[in-house]
Tab-separated table of N, CA and C in Angstrom:
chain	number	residue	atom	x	y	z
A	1	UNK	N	27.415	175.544	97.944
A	1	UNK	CA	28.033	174.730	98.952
A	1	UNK	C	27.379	173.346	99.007
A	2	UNK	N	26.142	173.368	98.462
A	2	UNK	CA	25.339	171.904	98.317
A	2	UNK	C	25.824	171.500	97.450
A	3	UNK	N	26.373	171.584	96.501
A	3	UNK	CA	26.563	170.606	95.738
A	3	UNK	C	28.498	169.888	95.779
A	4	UNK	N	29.090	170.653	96.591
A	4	UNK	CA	30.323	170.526	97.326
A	4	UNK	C	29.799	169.483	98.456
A	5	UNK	N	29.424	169.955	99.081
A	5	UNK	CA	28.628	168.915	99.973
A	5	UNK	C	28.134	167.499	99.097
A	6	UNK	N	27.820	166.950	98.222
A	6	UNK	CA	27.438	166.296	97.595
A	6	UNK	C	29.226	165.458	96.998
A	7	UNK	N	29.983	166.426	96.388
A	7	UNK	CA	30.442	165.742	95.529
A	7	UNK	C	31.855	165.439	96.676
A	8	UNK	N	31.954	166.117	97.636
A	8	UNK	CA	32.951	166.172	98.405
A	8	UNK	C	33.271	165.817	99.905
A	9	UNK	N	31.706	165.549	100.092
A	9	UNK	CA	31.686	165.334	101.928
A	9	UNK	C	32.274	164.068	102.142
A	10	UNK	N	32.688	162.901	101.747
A	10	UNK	CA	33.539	162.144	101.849
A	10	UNK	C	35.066	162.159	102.164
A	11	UNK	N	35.323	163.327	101.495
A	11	UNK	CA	36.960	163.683	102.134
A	11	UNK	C	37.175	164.675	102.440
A	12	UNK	N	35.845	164.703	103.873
A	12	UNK	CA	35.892	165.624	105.082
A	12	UNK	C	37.236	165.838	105.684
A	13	UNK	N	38.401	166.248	105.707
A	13	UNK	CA	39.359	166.133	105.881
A	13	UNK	C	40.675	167.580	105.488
A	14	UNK	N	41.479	167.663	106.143
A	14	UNK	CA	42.621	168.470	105.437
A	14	UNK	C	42.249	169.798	104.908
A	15	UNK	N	42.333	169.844	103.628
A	15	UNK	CA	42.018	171.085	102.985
A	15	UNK	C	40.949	171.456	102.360
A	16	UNK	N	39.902	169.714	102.389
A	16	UNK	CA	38.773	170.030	102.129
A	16	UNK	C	37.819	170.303	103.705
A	17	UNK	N	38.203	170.236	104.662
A	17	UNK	CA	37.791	170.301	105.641
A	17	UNK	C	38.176	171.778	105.953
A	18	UNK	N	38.683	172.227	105.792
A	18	UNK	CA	39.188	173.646	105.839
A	18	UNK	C	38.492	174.502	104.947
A	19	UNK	N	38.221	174.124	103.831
A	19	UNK	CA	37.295	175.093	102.737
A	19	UNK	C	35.954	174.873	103.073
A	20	UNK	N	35.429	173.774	103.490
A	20	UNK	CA	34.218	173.519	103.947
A	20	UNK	C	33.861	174.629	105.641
A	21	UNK	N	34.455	174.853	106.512
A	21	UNK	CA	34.585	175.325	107.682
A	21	UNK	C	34.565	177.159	106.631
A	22	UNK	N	35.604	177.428	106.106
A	22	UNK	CA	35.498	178.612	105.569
A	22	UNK	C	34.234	179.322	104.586
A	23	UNK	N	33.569	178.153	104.044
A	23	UNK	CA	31.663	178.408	103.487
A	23	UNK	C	31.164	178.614	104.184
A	24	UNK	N	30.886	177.873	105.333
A	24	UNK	CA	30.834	177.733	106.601
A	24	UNK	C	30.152	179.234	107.097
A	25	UNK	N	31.341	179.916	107.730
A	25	UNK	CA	31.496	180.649	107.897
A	25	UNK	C	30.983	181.839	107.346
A	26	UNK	N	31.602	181.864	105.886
A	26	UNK	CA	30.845	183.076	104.979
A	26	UNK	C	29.184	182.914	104.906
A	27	UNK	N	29.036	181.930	104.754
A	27	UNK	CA	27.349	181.366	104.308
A	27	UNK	C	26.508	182.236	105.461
A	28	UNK	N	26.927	181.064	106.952
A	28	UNK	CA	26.725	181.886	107.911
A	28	UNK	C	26.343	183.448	108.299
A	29	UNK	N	27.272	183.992	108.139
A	29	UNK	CA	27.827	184.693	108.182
A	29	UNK	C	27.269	186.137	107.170
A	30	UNK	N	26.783	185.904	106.181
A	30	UNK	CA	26.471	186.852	105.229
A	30	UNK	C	25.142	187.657	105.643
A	31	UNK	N	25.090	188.714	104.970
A	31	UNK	CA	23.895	189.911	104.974
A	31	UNK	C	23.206	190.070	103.747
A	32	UNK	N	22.364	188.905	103.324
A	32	UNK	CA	21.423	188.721	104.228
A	32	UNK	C	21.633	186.746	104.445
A	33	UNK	N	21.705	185.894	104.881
A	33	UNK	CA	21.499	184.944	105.201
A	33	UNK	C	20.457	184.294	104.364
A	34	UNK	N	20.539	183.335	103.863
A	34	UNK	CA	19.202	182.705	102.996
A	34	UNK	C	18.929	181.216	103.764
A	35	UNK	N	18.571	181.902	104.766
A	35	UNK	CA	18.262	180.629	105.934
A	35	UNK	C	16.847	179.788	105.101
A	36	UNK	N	16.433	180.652	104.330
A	36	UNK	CA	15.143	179.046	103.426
A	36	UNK	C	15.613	178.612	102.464
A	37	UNK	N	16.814	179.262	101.634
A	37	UNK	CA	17.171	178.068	101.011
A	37	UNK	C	17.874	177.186	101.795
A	38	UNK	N	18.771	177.451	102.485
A	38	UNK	CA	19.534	176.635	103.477
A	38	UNK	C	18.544	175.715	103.688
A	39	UNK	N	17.727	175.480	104.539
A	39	UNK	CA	16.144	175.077	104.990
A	39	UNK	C	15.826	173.655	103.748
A	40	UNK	N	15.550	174.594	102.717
A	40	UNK	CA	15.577	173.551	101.399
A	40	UNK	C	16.717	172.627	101.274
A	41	UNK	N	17.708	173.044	101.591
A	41	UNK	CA	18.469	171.819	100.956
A	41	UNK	C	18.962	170.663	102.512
A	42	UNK	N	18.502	171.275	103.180
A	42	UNK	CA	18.560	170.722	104.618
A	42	UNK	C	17.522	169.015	104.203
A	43	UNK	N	15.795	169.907	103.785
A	43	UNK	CA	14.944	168.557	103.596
A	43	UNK	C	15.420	167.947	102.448
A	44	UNK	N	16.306	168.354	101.622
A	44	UNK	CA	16.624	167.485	100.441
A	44	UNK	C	17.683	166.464	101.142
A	45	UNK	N	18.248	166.410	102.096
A	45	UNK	CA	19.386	165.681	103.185
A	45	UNK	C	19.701	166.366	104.391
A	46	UNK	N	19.060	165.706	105.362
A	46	UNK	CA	19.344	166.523	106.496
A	46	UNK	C	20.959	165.973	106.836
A	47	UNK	N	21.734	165.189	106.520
A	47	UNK	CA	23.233	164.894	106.743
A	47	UNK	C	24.240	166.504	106.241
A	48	UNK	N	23.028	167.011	105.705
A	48	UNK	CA	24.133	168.475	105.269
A	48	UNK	C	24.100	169.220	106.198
A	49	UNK	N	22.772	169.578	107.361
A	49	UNK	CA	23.186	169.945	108.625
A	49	UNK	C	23.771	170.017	109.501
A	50	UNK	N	24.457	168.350	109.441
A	50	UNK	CA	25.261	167.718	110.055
A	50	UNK	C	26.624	168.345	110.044
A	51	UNK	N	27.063	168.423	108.391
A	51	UNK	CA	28.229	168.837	107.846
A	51	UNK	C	28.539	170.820	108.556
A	52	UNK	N	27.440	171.148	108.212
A	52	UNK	CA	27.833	172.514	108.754
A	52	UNK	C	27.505	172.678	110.175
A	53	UNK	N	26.827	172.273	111.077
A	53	UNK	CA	27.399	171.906	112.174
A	53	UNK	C	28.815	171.865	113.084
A	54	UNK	N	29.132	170.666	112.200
A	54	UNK	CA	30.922	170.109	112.303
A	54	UNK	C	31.463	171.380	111.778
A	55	UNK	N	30.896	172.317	111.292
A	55	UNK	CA	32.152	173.281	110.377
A	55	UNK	C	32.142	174.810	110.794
A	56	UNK	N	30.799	174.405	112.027
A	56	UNK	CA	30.923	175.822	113.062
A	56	UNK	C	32.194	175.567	114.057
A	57	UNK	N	33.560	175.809	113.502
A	57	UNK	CA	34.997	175.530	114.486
A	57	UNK	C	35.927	176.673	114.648
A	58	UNK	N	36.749	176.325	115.311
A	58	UNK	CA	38.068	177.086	115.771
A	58	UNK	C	38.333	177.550	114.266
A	59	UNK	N	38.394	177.445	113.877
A	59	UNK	CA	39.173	177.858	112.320
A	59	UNK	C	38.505	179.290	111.549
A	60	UNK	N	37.219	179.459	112.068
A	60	UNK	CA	36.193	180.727	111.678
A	60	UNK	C	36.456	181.969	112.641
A	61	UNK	N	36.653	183.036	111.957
A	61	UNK	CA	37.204	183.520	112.874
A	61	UNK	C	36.205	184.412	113.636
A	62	UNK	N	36.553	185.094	114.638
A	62	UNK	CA	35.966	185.377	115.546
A	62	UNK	C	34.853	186.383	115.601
A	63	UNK	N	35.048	187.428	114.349
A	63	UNK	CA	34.499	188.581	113.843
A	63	UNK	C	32.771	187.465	113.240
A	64	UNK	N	33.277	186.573	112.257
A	64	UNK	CA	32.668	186.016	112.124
A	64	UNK	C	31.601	185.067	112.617
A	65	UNK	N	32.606	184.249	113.384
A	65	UNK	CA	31.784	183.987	114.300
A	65	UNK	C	30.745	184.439	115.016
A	66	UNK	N	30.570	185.974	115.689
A	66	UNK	CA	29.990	186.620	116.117
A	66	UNK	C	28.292	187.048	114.884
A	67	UNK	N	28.931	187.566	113.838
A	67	UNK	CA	27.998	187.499	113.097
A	67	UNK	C	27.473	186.303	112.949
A	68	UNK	N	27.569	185.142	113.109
A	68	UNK	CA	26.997	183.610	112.658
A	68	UNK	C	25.830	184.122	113.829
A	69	UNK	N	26.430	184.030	115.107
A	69	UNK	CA	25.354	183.648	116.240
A	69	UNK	C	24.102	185.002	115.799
A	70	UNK	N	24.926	186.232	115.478
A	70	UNK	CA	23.819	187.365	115.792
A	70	UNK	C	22.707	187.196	114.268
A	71	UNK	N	23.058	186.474	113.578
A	71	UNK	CA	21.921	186.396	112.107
A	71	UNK	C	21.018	184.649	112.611
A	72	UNK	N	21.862	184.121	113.494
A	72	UNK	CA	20.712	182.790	113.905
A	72	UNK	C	19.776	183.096	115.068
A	73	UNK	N	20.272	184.253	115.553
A	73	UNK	CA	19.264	185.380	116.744
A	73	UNK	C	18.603	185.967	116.220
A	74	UNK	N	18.725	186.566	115.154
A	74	UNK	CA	17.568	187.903	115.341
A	74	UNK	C	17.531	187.672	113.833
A	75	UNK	N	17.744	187.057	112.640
A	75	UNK	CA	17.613	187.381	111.155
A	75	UNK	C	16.789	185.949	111.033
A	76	UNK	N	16.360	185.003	111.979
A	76	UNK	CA	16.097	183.544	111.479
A	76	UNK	C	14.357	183.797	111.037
A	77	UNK	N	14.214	183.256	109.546
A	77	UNK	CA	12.654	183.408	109.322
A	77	UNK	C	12.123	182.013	109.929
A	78	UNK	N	10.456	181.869	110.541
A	78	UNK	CA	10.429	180.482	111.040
A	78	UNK	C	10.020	179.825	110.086
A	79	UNK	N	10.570	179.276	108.693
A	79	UNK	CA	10.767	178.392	108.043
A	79	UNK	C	11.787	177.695	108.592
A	80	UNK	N	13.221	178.114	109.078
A	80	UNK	CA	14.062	178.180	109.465
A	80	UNK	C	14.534	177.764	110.657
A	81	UNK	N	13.485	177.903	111.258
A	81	UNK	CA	14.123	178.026	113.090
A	81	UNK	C	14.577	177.171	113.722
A	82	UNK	N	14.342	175.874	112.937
A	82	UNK	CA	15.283	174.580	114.097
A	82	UNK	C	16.375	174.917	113.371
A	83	UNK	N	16.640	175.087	112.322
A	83	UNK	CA	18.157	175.164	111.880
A	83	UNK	C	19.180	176.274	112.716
A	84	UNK	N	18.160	177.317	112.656
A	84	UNK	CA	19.169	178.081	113.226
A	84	UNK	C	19.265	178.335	114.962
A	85	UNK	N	18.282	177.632	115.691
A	85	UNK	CA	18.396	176.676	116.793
A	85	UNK	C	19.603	176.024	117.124
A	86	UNK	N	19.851	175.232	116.076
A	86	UNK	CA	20.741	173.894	115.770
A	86	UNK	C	22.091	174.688	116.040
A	87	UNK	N	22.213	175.980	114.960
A	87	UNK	CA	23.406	176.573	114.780
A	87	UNK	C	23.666	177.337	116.132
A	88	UNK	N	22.649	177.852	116.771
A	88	UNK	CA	22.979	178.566	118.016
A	88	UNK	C	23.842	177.691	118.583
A	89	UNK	N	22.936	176.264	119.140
A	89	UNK	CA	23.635	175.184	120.070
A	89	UNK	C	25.071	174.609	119.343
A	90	UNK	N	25.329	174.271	118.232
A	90	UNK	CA	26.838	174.776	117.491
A	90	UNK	C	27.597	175.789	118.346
A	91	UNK	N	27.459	177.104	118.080
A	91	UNK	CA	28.351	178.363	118.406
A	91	UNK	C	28.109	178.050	119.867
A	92	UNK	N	27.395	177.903	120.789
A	92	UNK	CA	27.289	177.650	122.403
A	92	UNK	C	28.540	176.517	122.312
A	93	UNK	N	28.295	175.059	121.798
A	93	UNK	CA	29.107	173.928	122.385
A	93	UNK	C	30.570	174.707	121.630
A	94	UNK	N	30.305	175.201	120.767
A	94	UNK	CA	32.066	175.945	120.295
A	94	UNK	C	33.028	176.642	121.261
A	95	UNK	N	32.289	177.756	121.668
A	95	UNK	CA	32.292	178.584	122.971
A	95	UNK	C	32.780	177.837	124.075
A	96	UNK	N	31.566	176.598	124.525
A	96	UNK	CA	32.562	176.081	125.949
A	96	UNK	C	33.254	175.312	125.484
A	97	UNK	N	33.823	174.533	124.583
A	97	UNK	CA	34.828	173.918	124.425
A	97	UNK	C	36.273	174.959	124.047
A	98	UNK	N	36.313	176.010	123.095
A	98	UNK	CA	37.154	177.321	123.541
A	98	UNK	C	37.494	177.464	125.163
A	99	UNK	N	36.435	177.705	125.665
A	99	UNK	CA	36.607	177.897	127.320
A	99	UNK	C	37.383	176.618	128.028
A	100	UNK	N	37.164	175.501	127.839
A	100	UNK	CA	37.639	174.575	128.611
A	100	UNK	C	39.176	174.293	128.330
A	101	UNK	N	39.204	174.836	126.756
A	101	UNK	CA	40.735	174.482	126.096
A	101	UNK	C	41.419	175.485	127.105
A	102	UNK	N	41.015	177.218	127.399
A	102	UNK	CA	41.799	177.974	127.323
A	102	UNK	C	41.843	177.901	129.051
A	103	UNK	N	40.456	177.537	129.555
A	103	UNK	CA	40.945	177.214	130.988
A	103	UNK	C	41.729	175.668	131.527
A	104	UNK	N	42.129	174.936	130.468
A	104	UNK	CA	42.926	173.882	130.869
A	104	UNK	C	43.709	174.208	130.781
A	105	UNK	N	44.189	175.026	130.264
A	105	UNK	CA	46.094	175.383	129.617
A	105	UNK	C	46.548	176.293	130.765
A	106	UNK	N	45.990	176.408	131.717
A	106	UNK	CA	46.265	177.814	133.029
A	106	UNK	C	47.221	176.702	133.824
């Protein structure tokens, strides 16, 4: 995904914005999580934090989602831990903005 990130974060957008959100997700998301390499390529550019950040969204689905938050809880090694800090406060601001959408629409 780093090197997608590299050749592609410029046309953050559409369908690359959509495949990016769906790595996202899986990366996240997986058993076991390689939160130090993640970590590594974070100090090689921290702007890639940035990117997956933006790509914790509505579009991941919910199953998933759930696994994102529960492997940045309890699977994070502290090489790791502001990142997956970072990602908690992600899935939190995701959450109340979900909430505010679904309690504006009442």
């Amino acid at each position: 995904m780093f090197n997608a990130y590299l050749d592609y974060s410029v046309c953050d957008n559409g369908a690359i914005a959509e495949g990016f959100s769906d790595s996202v997700g899986r990366l996240l998301s997986a058993d076991p999580v390689r939160w130090s390499e993640l970590a590594g390529f974070v100090r090689r550019d921290d702007r890639f934090l940035d990117l997956i950040v933006r790509h914790i969204d509505e579009t991941i689905p919910a199953t998933t989602f759930d696994s994102i938050e529960q492997n940045a809880r309890e699977k994070c090694p502290e090489s790791a831990r502001n990142i997956c800090q970072t990602v908690l406060k992600a899935c939190k601001d995701l959450r109340q903005r979900v909430k505010e959408e679904m309690d504006g629409g009442r």
